[in-house]
Amino acid sequence: QLQPVESGGGLVQPGGSLRLSCAASGLDRHIIGWFRQAPGKEREGVSCISISGDSTNYPDSVKGRFTISRDNAKNTVYLQMNSLKPEDTAVYYCNAQEVADLDPRLFDSWGQGTQVTVSS
């Protein structure tokens, strides 16, 4: 029933930064994950965060560059993306989950997502 809305995407040069937002009523009661899908590639998880925000996970592809955080008072989860690379170009999605897992096959539906394009 949770219907998160992603925002904050755009066009950025390699090495630049973007901060994505995921917002929805009731978001503060869920584990939240960020996922992405590049053209011709399967969807992959890039981060997830516990309800309290004290536990986070990242794959090696983004570790050290991406940081997930949340503001439960605002029902919002953020994805800070630094040192962006062309291979980060994708549509980014967020989703609520009951377990901290980066496998996108756990989800039945997805929102509109937000486009991130890294190019010079």
Coordinates of N, CA, C and O in Angstrom, one line a residue:
Q1 N 0.8 -1.2 0.0 CA 0.0 0.0 0.0 C 0.9 1.3 0.0 O 0.4 2.3 -0.4
L2 N 2.1 1.1 0.4 CA 3.0 2.3 0.4 C 3.3 2.6 -1.0 O 3.7 1.8 -1.9
Q3 N 3.2 3.9 -1.4 CA 3.5 4.4 -2.7 C 4.5 5.5 -2.7 O 4.2 6.7 -2.7
P4 N 5.8 5.1 -2.6 CA 6.8 6.1 -2.5 C 7.0 6.9 -3.8 O 6.8 6.3 -4.9
V5 N 7.5 8.1 -3.7 CA 7.7 8.9 -4.9 C 9.2 9.3 -4.9 O 9.7 9.9 -3.9
E6 N 9.9 9.0 -6.0 CA 11.3 9.4 -6.1 C 11.5 10.7 -6.8 O 10.7 11.1 -7.7
S7 N 12.5 11.5 -6.4 CA 12.8 12.7 -7.0 C 14.3 13.0 -6.8 O 15.0 12.4 -6.0
G8 N 14.8 14.1 -7.5 CA 16.1 14.5 -7.3 C 17.1 14.1 -8.5 O 18.3 14.6 -8.4
G9 N 16.6 13.4 -9.4 CA 17.5 13.0 -10.5 C 17.8 14.1 -11.5 O 17.2 15.2 -11.4
G10 N 18.7 13.9 -12.4 CA 19.0 14.9 -13.3 C 20.3 14.6 -14.1 O 20.8 13.4 -14.0
L11 N 20.8 15.5 -14.8 CA 22.0 15.4 -15.6 C 23.2 16.0 -14.8 O 23.1 17.1 -14.4
V12 N 24.3 15.2 -14.7 CA 25.4 15.6 -13.9 C 26.7 15.1 -14.6 O 26.7 14.1 -15.2
Q13 N 27.8 15.9 -14.5 CA 29.1 15.5 -15.1 C 29.7 14.4 -14.2 O 29.5 14.3 -13.0
P14 N 30.6 13.6 -14.8 CA 31.4 12.7 -14.0 C 32.1 13.3 -12.9 O 32.7 14.4 -13.1
G15 N 32.1 12.7 -11.7 CA 32.7 13.3 -10.6 C 31.7 14.2 -9.8 O 32.1 14.6 -8.6
G16 N 30.6 14.5 -10.3 CA 29.6 15.3 -9.6 C 28.8 14.5 -8.6 O 29.0 13.4 -8.4
S17 N 27.8 15.3 -8.0 CA 27.0 14.7 -7.0 C 25.5 15.0 -7.2 O 25.2 16.0 -7.8
L18 N 24.7 14.1 -6.7 CA 23.2 14.3 -6.7 C 22.7 13.7 -5.4 O 23.3 12.8 -4.8
R19 N 21.6 14.3 -4.9 CA 20.9 13.7 -3.8 C 19.5 13.3 -4.2 O 18.7 14.2 -4.5
L20 N 19.1 12.1 -4.1 CA 17.8 11.6 -4.4 C 17.0 11.5 -3.2 O 17.5 11.3 -2.1
S21 N 15.7 11.7 -3.3 CA 14.7 11.6 -2.2 C 13.6 10.6 -2.5 O 13.2 10.4 -3.7
C22 N 13.2 9.9 -1.5 CA 12.1 8.9 -1.5 C 11.2 9.3 -0.4 O 11.5 9.3 0.7
A23 N 9.9 9.7 -0.8 CA 9.0 10.2 0.2 C 7.6 9.5 0.0 O 7.2 9.2 -1.1
A24 N 7.0 9.2 1.2 CA 5.7 8.6 1.2 C 5.1 8.7 2.6 O 5.9 8.6 3.6
S25 N 3.8 8.8 2.7 CA 3.2 8.7 4.0 C 3.4 7.2 4.6 O 3.2 6.3 3.9
G26 N 3.9 7.2 5.8 CA 4.1 5.9 6.4 C 5.5 5.3 6.1 O 5.8 4.2 6.6
L27 N 6.3 6.0 5.4 CA 7.7 5.6 5.1 C 8.5 5.3 6.3 O 9.4 4.4 6.3
D28 N 8.3 6.0 7.4 CA 9.0 5.8 8.7 C 8.9 4.5 9.3 O 9.6 4.1 10.2
R29 N 7.9 3.7 8.9 CA 7.7 2.3 9.5 C 8.2 1.2 8.6 O 7.9 0.0 8.9
H30 N 9.1 1.5 7.6 CA 9.5 0.5 6.7 C 11.0 0.5 6.5 O 11.7 1.6 6.6
I31 N 11.6 -0.6 6.3 CA 13.0 -0.7 5.7 C 12.8 -0.2 4.3 O 11.9 -0.6 3.6
I32 N 13.8 0.6 3.8 CA 13.7 1.2 2.5 C 14.9 0.8 1.7 O 16.1 0.9 2.2
G33 N 14.8 0.5 0.5 CA 15.9 0.2 -0.4 C 15.8 1.1 -1.6 O 14.8 1.5 -2.1
W34 N 17.0 1.4 -2.2 CA 17.2 2.1 -3.4 C 17.7 1.1 -4.5 O 18.6 0.3 -4.2
F35 N 17.1 1.1 -5.7 CA 17.5 0.2 -6.8 C 17.7 1.0 -8.0 O 17.2 2.2 -8.1
R36 N 18.3 0.5 -9.0 CA 18.5 1.2 -10.3 C 18.4 0.2 -11.4 O 18.7 -1.0 -11.3
Q37 N 18.1 0.7 -12.6 CA 18.1 -0.1 -13.8 C 18.6 0.8 -15.0 O 18.1 1.8 -15.3
A38 N 19.7 0.3 -15.5 CA 20.4 1.0 -16.6 C 19.8 0.4 -17.9 O 19.4 -0.8 -17.9
P39 N 19.9 1.1 -19.0 CA 19.5 0.5 -20.3 C 20.2 -0.8 -20.6 O 21.4 -0.9 -20.6
G40 N 19.4 -1.8 -21.0 CA 19.9 -3.1 -21.3 C 20.4 -3.9 -20.1 O 21.0 -5.0 -20.4
K41 N 20.3 -3.4 -18.9 CA 20.7 -4.2 -17.7 C 19.5 -4.5 -16.8 O 18.5 -3.9 -16.9
E42 N 19.7 -5.5 -16.0 CA 18.7 -5.9 -15.1 C 18.8 -4.9 -13.9 O 19.8 -4.3 -13.6
R43 N 17.6 -4.8 -13.2 CA 17.6 -4.0 -12.0 C 18.5 -4.5 -10.9 O 18.6 -5.7 -10.7
E44 N 19.1 -3.6 -10.2 CA 20.0 -4.0 -9.1 C 19.8 -3.1 -7.9 O 19.5 -1.9 -8.0
G45 N 20.0 -3.7 -6.7 CA 20.0 -2.9 -5.5 C 21.2 -2.1 -5.3 O 22.3 -2.6 -5.6
V46 N 21.1 -0.9 -4.8 CA 22.3 0.0 -4.5 C 22.4 0.4 -3.1 O 23.5 0.8 -2.7
S47 N 21.3 0.2 -2.3 CA 21.4 0.5 -0.9 C 20.1 0.2 -0.2 O 19.0 0.2 -0.8
C48 N 20.2 -0.1 1.1 CA 19.0 -0.2 1.9 C 19.3 0.3 3.3 O 20.5 0.3 3.7
I49 N 18.3 0.7 4.0 CA 18.4 1.2 5.4 C 17.4 0.7 6.3 O 16.2 0.6 5.9
S50 N 17.8 0.4 7.5 CA 16.8 -0.1 8.5 C 15.9 1.0 8.9 O 16.0 2.2 8.6
I51 N 14.8 0.6 9.7 CA 13.8 1.6 10.1 C 14.4 2.7 11.0 O 14.1 3.9 10.8
S52 N 15.3 2.3 11.9 CA 15.9 3.3 12.7 C 17.0 4.1 12.1 O 17.4 5.1 12.5
G53 N 17.5 3.6 11.0 CA 18.6 4.2 10.3 C 20.0 3.8 10.8 O 21.0 4.3 10.3
D54 N 20.1 2.9 11.7 CA 21.3 2.5 12.3 C 22.1 1.4 11.5 O 23.2 1.0 11.9
S55 N 21.4 0.9 10.5 CA 22.1 -0.2 9.7 C 21.8 0.1 8.2 O 20.7 0.3 7.8
T56 N 22.9 0.0 7.4 CA 22.8 0.2 6.0 C 23.6 -0.8 5.2 O 24.6 -1.4 5.8
N57 N 23.3 -1.1 4.0 CA 24.0 -2.0 3.1 C 24.2 -1.4 1.7 O 23.4 -0.6 1.2
Y58 N 25.4 -1.7 1.1 CA 25.7 -1.2 -0.2 C 26.5 -2.3 -0.9 O 27.3 -3.1 -0.3
P59 N 26.3 -2.4 -2.2 CA 27.1 -3.3 -3.0 C 28.5 -2.7 -3.3 O 28.6 -1.4 -3.1
D60 N 29.4 -3.5 -3.7 CA 30.8 -2.9 -4.0 C 30.8 -1.8 -5.0 O 31.7 -1.0 -5.0
S61 N 29.8 -1.9 -6.0 CA 29.8 -0.9 -7.1 C 29.6 0.5 -6.6 O 30.0 1.4 -7.3
V62 N 29.0 0.7 -5.5 CA 28.7 2.1 -5.0 C 29.3 2.4 -3.6 O 29.3 3.5 -3.2
K63 N 29.8 1.4 -3.0 CA 30.4 1.5 -1.6 C 31.4 2.6 -1.6 O 32.3 2.6 -2.4
G64 N 31.3 3.5 -0.6 CA 32.3 4.6 -0.5 C 31.9 5.8 -1.3 O 32.4 6.9 -1.0
R65 N 30.9 5.7 -2.2 CA 30.5 6.8 -3.0 C 29.0 7.2 -2.7 O 28.7 8.4 -2.7
F66 N 28.2 6.3 -2.4 CA 26.8 6.5 -2.1 C 26.5 6.4 -0.6 O 27.1 5.5 0.1
T67 N 25.6 7.2 -0.1 CA 25.3 7.1 1.3 C 23.7 7.2 1.5 O 23.2 8.2 1.0
I68 N 23.1 6.3 2.1 CA 21.7 6.3 2.3 C 21.4 6.8 3.7 O 22.2 6.5 4.7
S69 N 20.4 7.6 3.9 CA 20.0 8.2 5.2 C 18.5 8.4 5.2 O 17.8 8.3 4.2
R70 N 18.0 8.7 6.4 CA 16.5 8.9 6.5 C 16.2 9.9 7.5 O 16.9 10.1 8.5
D71 N 15.1 10.6 7.3 CA 14.5 11.6 8.2 C 13.1 11.1 8.5 O 12.2 11.4 7.7
N72 N 12.9 10.3 9.5 CA 11.6 9.7 9.7 C 10.5 10.8 10.1 O 9.3 10.6 9.8
A73 N 10.9 11.9 10.6 CA 10.0 13.0 10.9 C 9.4 13.5 9.6 O 8.3 14.1 9.6
K74 N 10.1 13.4 8.5 CA 9.7 13.9 7.2 C 9.2 12.8 6.3 O 8.9 13.0 5.1
N75 N 9.2 11.6 6.8 CA 8.9 10.4 6.0 C 9.6 10.4 4.7 O 9.1 10.1 3.6
T76 N 10.9 10.6 4.8 CA 11.8 10.7 3.6 C 13.1 9.9 3.8 O 13.7 10.0 4.9
V77 N 13.5 9.2 2.8 CA 14.8 8.5 2.7 C 15.6 9.2 1.6 O 15.1 9.4 0.5
Y78 N 16.9 9.4 1.8 CA 17.7 10.1 0.9 C 18.8 9.1 0.4 O 19.2 8.2 1.1
L79 N 19.3 9.4 -0.8 CA 20.5 8.7 -1.4 C 21.4 9.8 -1.9 O 21.2 10.4 -2.9
Q80 N 22.5 10.0 -1.1 CA 23.5 10.9 -1.5 C 24.5 10.2 -2.4 O 25.1 9.2 -2.0
M81 N 24.7 10.7 -3.6 CA 25.6 10.1 -4.6 C 26.7 11.0 -4.9 O 26.5 12.1 -5.5
N82 N 27.9 10.6 -4.6 CA 29.1 11.4 -4.9 C 30.0 10.7 -5.8 O 29.9 9.5 -6.0
S83 N 30.9 11.4 -6.4 CA 31.9 10.8 -7.4 C 31.2 10.0 -8.4 O 31.6 8.9 -8.7
L84 N 30.2 10.6 -9.0 CA 29.4 9.8 -10.0 C 30.2 9.5 -11.2 O 31.0 10.2 -11.7
K85 N 29.9 8.3 -11.7 CA 30.5 7.7 -12.9 C 29.5 7.5 -14.0 O 28.3 7.4 -13.7
P86 N 29.9 7.5 -15.3 CA 28.9 7.2 -16.3 C 28.2 5.9 -16.1 O 27.0 5.9 -16.5
E87 N 28.8 4.9 -15.5 CA 28.1 3.7 -15.3 C 27.0 3.7 -14.2 O 26.3 2.8 -14.0
D88 N 26.9 4.9 -13.5 CA 25.8 5.1 -12.6 C 24.6 5.6 -13.3 O 23.5 5.7 -12.6
T89 N 24.6 5.8 -14.6 CA 23.5 6.3 -15.3 C 22.4 5.2 -15.3 O 22.6 4.1 -15.7
A90 N 21.2 5.6 -14.8 CA 20.1 4.6 -14.7 C 18.9 5.3 -14.2 O 18.9 6.5 -13.8
V91 N 17.7 4.6 -14.2 CA 16.6 5.1 -13.5 C 16.6 4.5 -12.1 O 16.8 3.3 -11.9
Y92 N 16.5 5.4 -11.1 CA 16.6 5.0 -9.7 C 15.2 4.9 -9.1 O 14.4 5.8 -9.2
Y93 N 15.0 3.8 -8.3 CA 13.7 3.6 -7.7 C 14.0 3.3 -6.2 O 15.0 2.8 -5.8
C94 N 13.0 3.6 -5.4 CA 13.0 3.2 -4.0 C 11.8 2.3 -3.7 O 10.8 2.4 -4.5
N95 N 11.9 1.5 -2.7 CA 10.8 0.6 -2.4 C 10.9 0.2 -0.9 O 11.9 0.2 -0.3
A96 N 9.7 -0.1 -0.3 CA 9.6 -0.5 1.0 C 9.8 -2.1 1.1 O 9.3 -2.8 0.2
Q97 N 10.4 -2.6 2.1 CA 10.6 -4.0 2.2 C 10.6 -4.4 3.7 O 10.7 -3.6 4.6
E98 N 10.4 -5.7 3.9 CA 10.3 -6.3 5.3 C 11.6 -6.9 5.7 O 11.7 -7.2 6.9
V99 N 12.6 -7.0 4.8 CA 13.9 -7.5 5.2 C 14.9 -6.7 4.4 O 14.7 -6.2 3.3
A100 N 16.1 -6.5 5.0 CA 17.2 -5.8 4.4 C 17.9 -6.6 3.4 O 18.7 -7.4 3.7
D101 N 17.4 -6.5 2.1 CA 17.9 -7.3 1.0 C 18.0 -6.4 -0.2 O 17.1 -5.6 -0.5
L102 N 19.0 -6.6 -1.0 CA 19.2 -5.8 -2.2 C 18.7 -6.5 -3.5 O 18.9 -6.0 -4.6
D103 N 18.0 -7.6 -3.3 CA 17.5 -8.3 -4.5 C 16.2 -7.7 -4.9 O 15.2 -7.7 -4.2
P104 N 16.2 -7.1 -6.1 CA 14.9 -6.5 -6.6 C 13.8 -7.4 -6.9 O 12.7 -7.0 -7.1
R105 N 14.1 -8.7 -7.0 CA 13.1 -9.7 -7.3 C 12.1 -9.9 -6.1 O 11.1 -10.6 -6.3
L106 N 12.4 -9.3 -5.0 CA 11.5 -9.4 -3.8 C 10.3 -8.5 -4.0 O 9.3 -8.6 -3.2
F107 N 10.2 -7.7 -5.0 CA 9.2 -6.7 -5.1 C 8.2 -7.0 -6.3 O 8.7 -7.4 -7.3
D108 N 6.9 -6.7 -6.1 CA 6.0 -6.9 -7.1 C 5.7 -5.7 -8.0 O 5.3 -5.8 -9.1
S109 N 5.9 -4.5 -7.4 CA 5.6 -3.3 -8.2 C 6.7 -2.2 -7.9 O 7.4 -2.3 -6.9
W110 N 6.7 -1.3 -8.8 CA 7.7 -0.2 -8.8 C 7.0 1.1 -9.1 O 6.0 1.1 -9.9
G111 N 7.5 2.2 -8.6 CA 7.0 3.5 -9.0 C 7.6 4.0 -10.3 O 8.2 3.2 -11.1
Q112 N 7.5 5.3 -10.5 CA 8.0 5.9 -11.7 C 9.5 6.0 -11.8 O 10.1 5.9 -12.8
G113 N 10.2 6.2 -10.6 CA 11.6 6.3 -10.6 C 12.0 7.7 -11.0 O 11.2 8.6 -11.4
T114 N 13.3 8.0 -10.8 CA 13.9 9.2 -11.2 C 15.2 9.0 -12.0 O 16.0 8.2 -11.7
Q115 N 15.3 9.7 -13.2 CA 16.4 9.4 -14.1 C 17.7 10.1 -13.6 O 17.7 11.3 -13.3
V116 N 18.8 9.4 -13.6 CA 20.1 9.9 -13.3 C 21.0 9.7 -14.5 O 21.1 8.6 -14.9
T117 N 21.5 10.8 -15.1 CA 22.4 10.7 -16.2 C 23.7 11.3 -15.9 O 23.8 12.5 -15.6
V118 N 24.8 10.5 -16.0 CA 26.1 11.0 -15.7 C 26.9 11.1 -17.1 O 27.2 10.0 -17.6
S119 N 27.2 12.3 -17.5 CA 27.8 12.4 -18.8 C 28.5 13.8 -18.9 O 28.0 14.7 -18.3
S120 N 29.5 13.8 -19.7 CA 30.2 15.1 -20.0 C 29.8 15.7 -21.3 O 30.2 16.8 -21.6

